[in-house]
Amino acid sequence: MGRKNQHARVRVRQFFQILAILACLGVLAYAACILFLFPKKSPVPVQSEIASQSAVTSVTAVPEATAVESSRYPATAPADTSGFHAVLEGNTIQLDSSVSWESSDTAVATVDQNGVVTGVHQGKCEMQSGDFSVPVTVRHMEQKDGCTYVDGVLDTAASATNASVAMISLLFIVMAVLFGFFVYRRGASLAVATIAGCVGIVICLLIGLNWHPIYLSNSVWMWIIGAYILVASVAPVWILLQPRDYLSSFLLYAMMAIAAVGVIGAGLTGADAAHMDMPAFTGFYDNLAPTGTSLGYVFPALFVTIACGAISGFHSLVGSGTTAKQLDHERDAKPIAYGGMLIECALALVSLCAVSFIWTEYASGEIVTPTQVFATGISRMIASIPGLAGTQATVSSLLVLTVSVFCLTSLDTATRLARYMFQEFWLKPGQTYKEATGFKAILTNPVVATAITVVLGVGLGMTGYSKIWPLFGAANQLLAALALLAVCAWLGNIGKNNKMFYIPMIFMLIVTLTSLAQTISTQVGKITAGAATDWAPYAQAILGVLLFILAIVLAVEGCMTIFGKKKNTAAK
């Protein structure tokens, strides 16, 4: 019986570790994608160095595409043919409507009776009106691997956001290393170092926003991120993780302060009456689906959504894997954990206000990327305050950069935690990697374990991230339920009260198992109907079934541990 229980505990431990590894890899891939793969649109029309001038009376642009250069050609004097107009494919420009125009090559550009020129295909042609002609250049713009190209040439103005994020992130890493070195190895005053660090943050932002010479593709950045987290997640905590997270907290406070000013200021000036028109309830089923994919019924979708202030299994790993190791005293755990929860809840409310402020565009699917929604909503609130109308673009950029910095902090934290779980999967309880032998000694080596984690995480971010993401919400919340179960069992075993865990533990198990059952049903339906166009439905169905079965087994064994302990105690 004892051997059977021991095997059961090993199974429970290994399942928990596998689930934890999946959660960490999901966070790693998600953070990396937010940094460089998700679009970061400007909240206002971009006016690049090739913006149109007086010859164009109006410009109609598709999203993220602006009309390009035009010489000074007075619309009222078509005889002046010294310059030319240029327009992107699919865009239009307005010529003088008082005369009749004809295109020399309709395959390149067309013009109607009102003088509206439409770019058709990359090339050059002329708009002719009697003896007069106006040269027109049609340019081709494309998004390729995270960069914007016009006629095959990198458009640095349109690609500036990613370059700024990269530059500020690099400077921030250097500053964090210097902070950690001087505070922990040279005994510098924490107060002085903090002031210097805050000044350094401002300097990093100013440099990154105004000077960002590094323009690389998303694929290259992903591999650079992989190299960074490989080093960062095996480096001592004091040299990078702790000082970087400490300095990042000041960015969070600044972002929260800006958001509070926006929410309160927009409310006091009456802007909320015109913009905050989000309905309180849209139905029990998500028919809106602004991202293109319905979330299904409000239960369980509401409780498995990854959002600020939500219960999270990944945070339970952070609390045990990194936060606990940085506490001076156990009594510090409560104010840190509870305070963090309150800040997360405040951020959740602010995020809700941001969505509400741009609800029309969000509901129509025009603005749906989380970072973009948050930055656009808050920046518009700030801009609606009298006297701050011209700050929208700057505030939006700062908010995007702040979110990106926090994604950077999640990268090596998630990698470090996944490495812990991967190492422990191969080791016996209480055994260290130094005591392992054979192939286990290789797999549990910190560098090797980290390299495997990095390759899996970056590879997932570059290839199959979206394929299994629908499972991540349920897997993460299932991990949270199991964390509650583990703490409940531990408290019961040491004879302390654990009844406060019963309701949230059971509720989260029901929520996540329901979500997994729905996912399995949906994916199996796609497979049987022949609608599976790639491997995603098969992967989600198989992983969903495994998670569901193993979760049931773990829940049963956990309950036997909790309630079996009570029966044994009562019998004695």
PDB file of C-alpha atoms in Angstrom, residues 60-234:
ATOM      1  CA  THR A  60      -7.858  58.534 -48.319  1.00  0.00           C
ATOM      2  CA  ALA A  61      -5.608  55.958 -46.643  1.00  0.00           C
ATOM      3  CA  VAL A  62      -6.076  52.333 -45.720  1.00  0.00           C
ATOM      4  CA  PRO A  63      -5.130  51.410 -42.108  1.00  0.00           C
ATOM      5  CA  GLU A  64      -1.431  51.976 -41.414  1.00  0.00           C
ATOM      6  CA  ALA A  65      -0.866  53.238 -44.967  1.00  0.00           C
ATOM      7  CA  THR A  66      -0.375  56.920 -45.647  1.00  0.00           C
ATOM      8  CA  ALA A  67      -0.323  58.796 -48.894  1.00  0.00           C
ATOM      9  CA  VAL A  68       3.247  59.358 -49.892  1.00  0.00           C
ATOM     10  CA  GLU A  69       5.191  62.265 -51.262  1.00  0.00           C
ATOM     11  CA  SER A  70       3.844  64.998 -53.487  1.00  0.00           C
ATOM     12  CA  SER A  71       5.561  68.129 -54.765  1.00  0.00           C
ATOM     13  CA  ARG A  72       4.052  71.569 -54.326  1.00  0.00           C
ATOM     14  CA  TYR A  73       1.558  71.515 -57.123  1.00  0.00           C
ATOM     15  CA  PRO A  74      -1.242  74.085 -56.683  1.00  0.00           C
ATOM     16  CA  ALA A  75      -4.603  72.464 -57.305  1.00  0.00           C
ATOM     17  CA  THR A  76      -5.896  75.665 -58.886  1.00  0.00           C
ATOM     18  CA  ALA A  77      -3.071  75.952 -61.429  1.00  0.00           C
ATOM     19  CA  PRO A  78      -2.706  72.734 -63.405  1.00  0.00           C
ATOM     20  CA  ALA A  79      -0.270  74.395 -65.798  1.00  0.00           C
ATOM     21  CA  ASP A  80       2.480  73.979 -63.200  1.00  0.00           C
ATOM     22  CA  THR A  81       3.932  70.567 -64.037  1.00  0.00           C
ATOM     23  CA  SER A  82       7.283  70.890 -62.280  1.00  0.00           C
ATOM     24  CA  GLY A  83       6.573  68.218 -59.650  1.00  0.00           C
ATOM     25  CA  PHE A  84       4.820  64.892 -59.179  1.00  0.00           C
ATOM     26  CA  HIS A  85       2.374  63.114 -56.931  1.00  0.00           C
ATOM     27  CA  ALA A  86       2.829  59.708 -55.362  1.00  0.00           C
ATOM     28  CA  VAL A  87       0.256  57.365 -53.853  1.00  0.00           C
ATOM     29  CA  LEU A  88       0.283  53.902 -52.373  1.00  0.00           C
ATOM     30  CA  GLU A  89      -1.505  51.041 -54.081  1.00  0.00           C
ATOM     31  CA  GLY A  90      -5.153  51.153 -53.079  1.00  0.00           C
ATOM     32  CA  ASN A  91      -4.950  54.753 -51.841  1.00  0.00           C
ATOM     33  CA  THR A  92      -6.364  57.859 -53.460  1.00  0.00           C
ATOM     34  CA  ILE A  93      -5.313  61.478 -53.906  1.00  0.00           C
ATOM     35  CA  GLN A  94      -7.373  64.427 -55.094  1.00  0.00           C
ATOM     36  CA  LEU A  95      -6.329  66.545 -58.080  1.00  0.00           C
ATOM     37  CA  ASP A  96      -8.015  69.722 -59.268  1.00  0.00           C
ATOM     38  CA  SER A  97     -11.635  68.732 -59.836  1.00  0.00           C
ATOM     39  CA  SER A  98     -12.411  71.761 -62.047  1.00  0.00           C
ATOM     40  CA  VAL A  99     -10.672  70.191 -65.036  1.00  0.00           C
ATOM     41  CA  SER A 100     -10.949  66.828 -66.762  1.00  0.00           C
ATOM     42  CA  TRP A 101      -8.106  64.354 -66.281  1.00  0.00           C
ATOM     43  CA  GLU A 102      -7.086  61.199 -68.126  1.00  0.00           C
ATOM     44  CA  SER A 103      -4.558  58.535 -67.065  1.00  0.00           C
ATOM     45  CA  SER A 104      -1.777  57.573 -69.460  1.00  0.00           C
ATOM     46  CA  ASP A 105      -1.701  54.049 -67.993  1.00  0.00           C
ATOM     47  CA  THR A 106      -4.780  52.766 -66.200  1.00  0.00           C
ATOM     48  CA  ALA A 107      -2.885  49.637 -65.158  1.00  0.00           C
ATOM     49  CA  VAL A 108      -0.805  51.884 -62.863  1.00  0.00           C
ATOM     50  CA  ALA A 109      -3.360  54.472 -61.738  1.00  0.00           C
ATOM     51  CA  THR A 110      -6.872  55.576 -62.632  1.00  0.00           C
ATOM     52  CA  VAL A 111      -8.601  58.935 -62.325  1.00  0.00           C
ATOM     53  CA  ASP A 112     -12.331  59.669 -62.245  1.00  0.00           C
ATOM     54  CA  GLN A 113     -14.389  62.662 -63.371  1.00  0.00           C
ATOM     55  CA  ASN A 114     -13.858  64.331 -59.993  1.00  0.00           C
ATOM     56  CA  GLY A 115     -10.060  64.226 -60.205  1.00  0.00           C
ATOM     57  CA  VAL A 116      -9.671  61.394 -57.690  1.00  0.00           C
ATOM     58  CA  VAL A 117      -6.554  59.371 -58.527  1.00  0.00           C
ATOM     59  CA  THR A 118      -6.439  55.743 -57.342  1.00  0.00           C
ATOM     60  CA  GLY A 119      -3.193  53.817 -57.205  1.00  0.00           C
ATOM     61  CA  VAL A 120      -3.562  50.422 -58.902  1.00  0.00           C
ATOM     62  CA  HIS A 121      -0.092  48.919 -59.289  1.00  0.00           C
ATOM     63  CA  GLN A 122       3.473  49.965 -58.593  1.00  0.00           C
ATOM     64  CA  GLY A 123       4.819  52.097 -61.428  1.00  0.00           C
ATOM     65  CA  LYS A 124       4.725  55.553 -63.028  1.00  0.00           C
ATOM     66  CA  CYS A 125       2.236  57.287 -65.290  1.00  0.00           C
ATOM     67  CA  GLU A 126       0.821  60.727 -66.044  1.00  0.00           C
ATOM     68  CA  MET A 127      -2.498  62.389 -65.405  1.00  0.00           C
ATOM     69  CA  GLN A 128      -3.212  64.467 -68.502  1.00  0.00           C
ATOM     70  CA  SER A 129      -5.530  67.430 -68.967  1.00  0.00           C
ATOM     71  CA  GLY A 130      -5.291  68.908 -72.451  1.00  0.00           C
ATOM     72  CA  ASP A 131      -1.736  70.202 -72.903  1.00  0.00           C
ATOM     73  CA  PHE A 132      -0.934  69.734 -69.218  1.00  0.00           C
ATOM     74  CA  SER A 133       0.251  66.578 -67.427  1.00  0.00           C
ATOM     75  CA  VAL A 134       1.036  65.615 -63.873  1.00  0.00           C
ATOM     76  CA  PRO A 135       3.510  62.783 -63.188  1.00  0.00           C
ATOM     77  CA  VAL A 136       2.154  60.199 -60.718  1.00  0.00           C
ATOM     78  CA  THR A 137       4.145  57.474 -58.986  1.00  0.00           C
ATOM     79  CA  VAL A 138       2.326  54.508 -57.461  1.00  0.00           C
ATOM     80  CA  ARG A 139       4.218  52.809 -54.693  1.00  0.00           C
ATOM     81  CA  HIS A 140       3.837  49.371 -53.148  1.00  0.00           C
ATOM     82  CA  MET A 141       3.862  48.984 -49.382  1.00  0.00           C
ATOM     83  CA  GLU A 142       4.059  45.640 -47.609  1.00  0.00           C
ATOM     84  CA  GLN A 143       4.492  44.306 -44.086  1.00  0.00           C
ATOM     85  CA  LYS A 144       7.189  41.657 -44.065  1.00  0.00           C
ATOM     86  CA  ASP A 145       8.523  39.957 -40.944  1.00  0.00           C
ATOM     87  CA  GLY A 146       7.638  42.863 -38.687  1.00  0.00           C
ATOM     88  CA  CYS A 147       8.987  45.648 -40.910  1.00  0.00           C
ATOM     89  CA  THR A 148       7.314  48.000 -43.375  1.00  0.00           C
ATOM     90  CA  TYR A 149       8.731  48.261 -46.886  1.00  0.00           C
ATOM     91  CA  VAL A 150       7.840  50.775 -49.602  1.00  0.00           C
ATOM     92  CA  ASP A 151       8.956  49.704 -53.084  1.00  0.00           C
ATOM     93  CA  GLY A 152      11.222  47.142 -51.429  1.00  0.00           C
ATOM     94  CA  VAL A 153      12.965  49.778 -49.270  1.00  0.00           C
ATOM     95  CA  LEU A 154      12.603  49.752 -45.487  1.00  0.00           C
ATOM     96  CA  ASP A 155      10.279  52.510 -44.269  1.00  0.00           C
ATOM     97  CA  THR A 156      12.032  53.543 -41.070  1.00  0.00           C
ATOM     98  CA  ALA A 157       9.196  55.850 -40.016  1.00  0.00           C
ATOM     99  CA  ALA A 158       6.593  53.080 -40.156  1.00  0.00           C
ATOM    100  CA  SER A 159       8.952  50.562 -38.500  1.00  0.00           C
ATOM    101  CA  ALA A 160      10.069  52.921 -35.749  1.00  0.00           C
ATOM    102  CA  THR A 161       7.966  51.444 -32.919  1.00  0.00           C
ATOM    103  CA  ASN A 162       9.684  48.056 -32.906  1.00  0.00           C
ATOM    104  CA  ALA A 163      13.067  49.734 -33.233  1.00  0.00           C
ATOM    105  CA  SER A 164      12.284  52.015 -30.268  1.00  0.00           C
ATOM    106  CA  VAL A 165      11.130  49.094 -28.140  1.00  0.00           C
ATOM    107  CA  ALA A 166      14.299  47.190 -28.968  1.00  0.00           C
ATOM    108  CA  MET A 167      16.598  50.114 -28.207  1.00  0.00           C
ATOM    109  CA  ILE A 168      14.951  50.959 -24.891  1.00  0.00           C
ATOM    110  CA  SER A 169      14.931  47.296 -23.880  1.00  0.00           C
ATOM    111  CA  LEU A 170      18.649  46.956 -24.576  1.00  0.00           C
ATOM    112  CA  LEU A 171      19.457  50.130 -22.643  1.00  0.00           C
ATOM    113  CA  PHE A 172      17.215  49.006 -19.793  1.00  0.00           C
ATOM    114  CA  ILE A 173      19.047  45.677 -19.515  1.00  0.00           C
ATOM    115  CA  VAL A 174      22.425  47.424 -19.351  1.00  0.00           C
ATOM    116  CA  MET A 175      21.137  49.825 -16.699  1.00  0.00           C
ATOM    117  CA  ALA A 176      19.717  46.957 -14.599  1.00  0.00           C
ATOM    118  CA  VAL A 177      23.052  45.117 -14.664  1.00  0.00           C
ATOM    119  CA  LEU A 178      24.883  48.264 -13.539  1.00  0.00           C
ATOM    120  CA  PHE A 179      22.290  48.829 -10.802  1.00  0.00           C
ATOM    121  CA  GLY A 180      22.687  45.280  -9.494  1.00  0.00           C
ATOM    122  CA  PHE A 181      26.484  45.448  -9.602  1.00  0.00           C
ATOM    123  CA  PHE A 182      26.797  48.715  -7.685  1.00  0.00           C
ATOM    124  CA  VAL A 183      24.090  47.896  -5.104  1.00  0.00           C
ATOM    125  CA  TYR A 184      24.995  44.276  -4.370  1.00  0.00           C
ATOM    126  CA  ARG A 185      28.722  44.231  -5.049  1.00  0.00           C
ATOM    127  CA  ARG A 186      29.884  47.772  -4.324  1.00  0.00           C
ATOM    128  CA  GLY A 187      27.503  48.556  -1.466  1.00  0.00           C
ATOM    129  CA  ALA A 188      25.953  51.626  -3.077  1.00  0.00           C
ATOM    130  CA  SER A 189      23.098  53.272  -1.186  1.00  0.00           C
ATOM    131  CA  LEU A 190      19.761  51.875  -2.333  1.00  0.00           C
ATOM    132  CA  ALA A 191      18.128  55.319  -2.108  1.00  0.00           C
ATOM    133  CA  VAL A 192      20.819  56.951  -4.235  1.00  0.00           C
ATOM    134  CA  ALA A 193      20.823  54.042  -6.689  1.00  0.00           C
ATOM    135  CA  THR A 194      17.026  54.216  -6.954  1.00  0.00           C
ATOM    136  CA  ILE A 195      17.078  57.926  -7.801  1.00  0.00           C
ATOM    137  CA  ALA A 196      19.833  57.330 -10.327  1.00  0.00           C
ATOM    138  CA  GLY A 197      17.861  54.389 -11.745  1.00  0.00           C
ATOM    139  CA  CYS A 198      14.697  56.479 -12.198  1.00  0.00           C
ATOM    140  CA  VAL A 199      16.704  59.169 -13.957  1.00  0.00           C
ATOM    141  CA  GLY A 200      18.263  56.422 -16.056  1.00  0.00           C
ATOM    142  CA  ILE A 201      14.820  55.163 -17.058  1.00  0.00           C
ATOM    143  CA  VAL A 202      13.902  58.602 -18.367  1.00  0.00           C
ATOM    144  CA  ILE A 203      17.208  58.821 -20.238  1.00  0.00           C
ATOM    145  CA  CYS A 204      16.657  55.364 -21.760  1.00  0.00           C
ATOM    146  CA  LEU A 205      13.197  56.402 -22.934  1.00  0.00           C
ATOM    147  CA  LEU A 206      14.443  59.654 -24.450  1.00  0.00           C
ATOM    148  CA  ILE A 207      17.312  57.932 -26.251  1.00  0.00           C
ATOM    149  CA  GLY A 208      15.159  55.063 -27.486  1.00  0.00           C
ATOM    150  CA  LEU A 209      12.365  57.289 -28.758  1.00  0.00           C
ATOM    151  CA  ASN A 210      14.720  59.597 -30.638  1.00  0.00           C
ATOM    152  CA  TRP A 211      17.571  57.294 -31.661  1.00  0.00           C
ATOM    153  CA  HIS A 212      16.893  53.712 -32.699  1.00  0.00           C
ATOM    154  CA  PRO A 213      19.247  52.666 -35.496  1.00  0.00           C
ATOM    155  CA  ILE A 214      18.651  48.916 -35.147  1.00  0.00           C
ATOM    156  CA  TYR A 215      16.051  47.589 -37.620  1.00  0.00           C
ATOM    157  CA  LEU A 216      15.861  43.809 -37.704  1.00  0.00           C
ATOM    158  CA  SER A 217      13.230  41.291 -38.740  1.00  0.00           C
ATOM    159  CA  ASN A 218      10.994  39.550 -36.236  1.00  0.00           C
ATOM    160  CA  SER A 219      12.792  36.251 -36.771  1.00  0.00           C
ATOM    161  CA  VAL A 220      16.160  37.776 -35.938  1.00  0.00           C
ATOM    162  CA  TRP A 221      14.748  39.497 -32.860  1.00  0.00           C
ATOM    163  CA  MET A 222      13.240  36.238 -31.665  1.00  0.00           C
ATOM    164  CA  TRP A 223      16.625  34.525 -31.803  1.00  0.00           C
ATOM    165  CA  ILE A 224      18.227  37.486 -30.033  1.00  0.00           C
ATOM    166  CA  ILE A 225      15.552  37.164 -27.338  1.00  0.00           C
ATOM    167  CA  GLY A 226      16.368  33.466 -27.100  1.00  0.00           C
ATOM    168  CA  ALA A 227      20.059  34.214 -26.556  1.00  0.00           C
ATOM    169  CA  TYR A 228      19.202  36.859 -23.968  1.00  0.00           C
ATOM    170  CA  ILE A 229      16.912  34.666 -21.867  1.00  0.00           C
ATOM    171  CA  LEU A 230      19.394  31.779 -22.107  1.00  0.00           C
ATOM    172  CA  VAL A 231      21.933  33.953 -20.297  1.00  0.00           C
ATOM    173  CA  ALA A 232      19.497  35.849 -18.056  1.00  0.00           C
ATOM    174  CA  SER A 233      17.722  32.780 -16.683  1.00  0.00           C
ATOM    175  CA  VAL A 234      20.940  31.094 -15.489  1.00  0.00           C
TER     176      VAL A 234
END
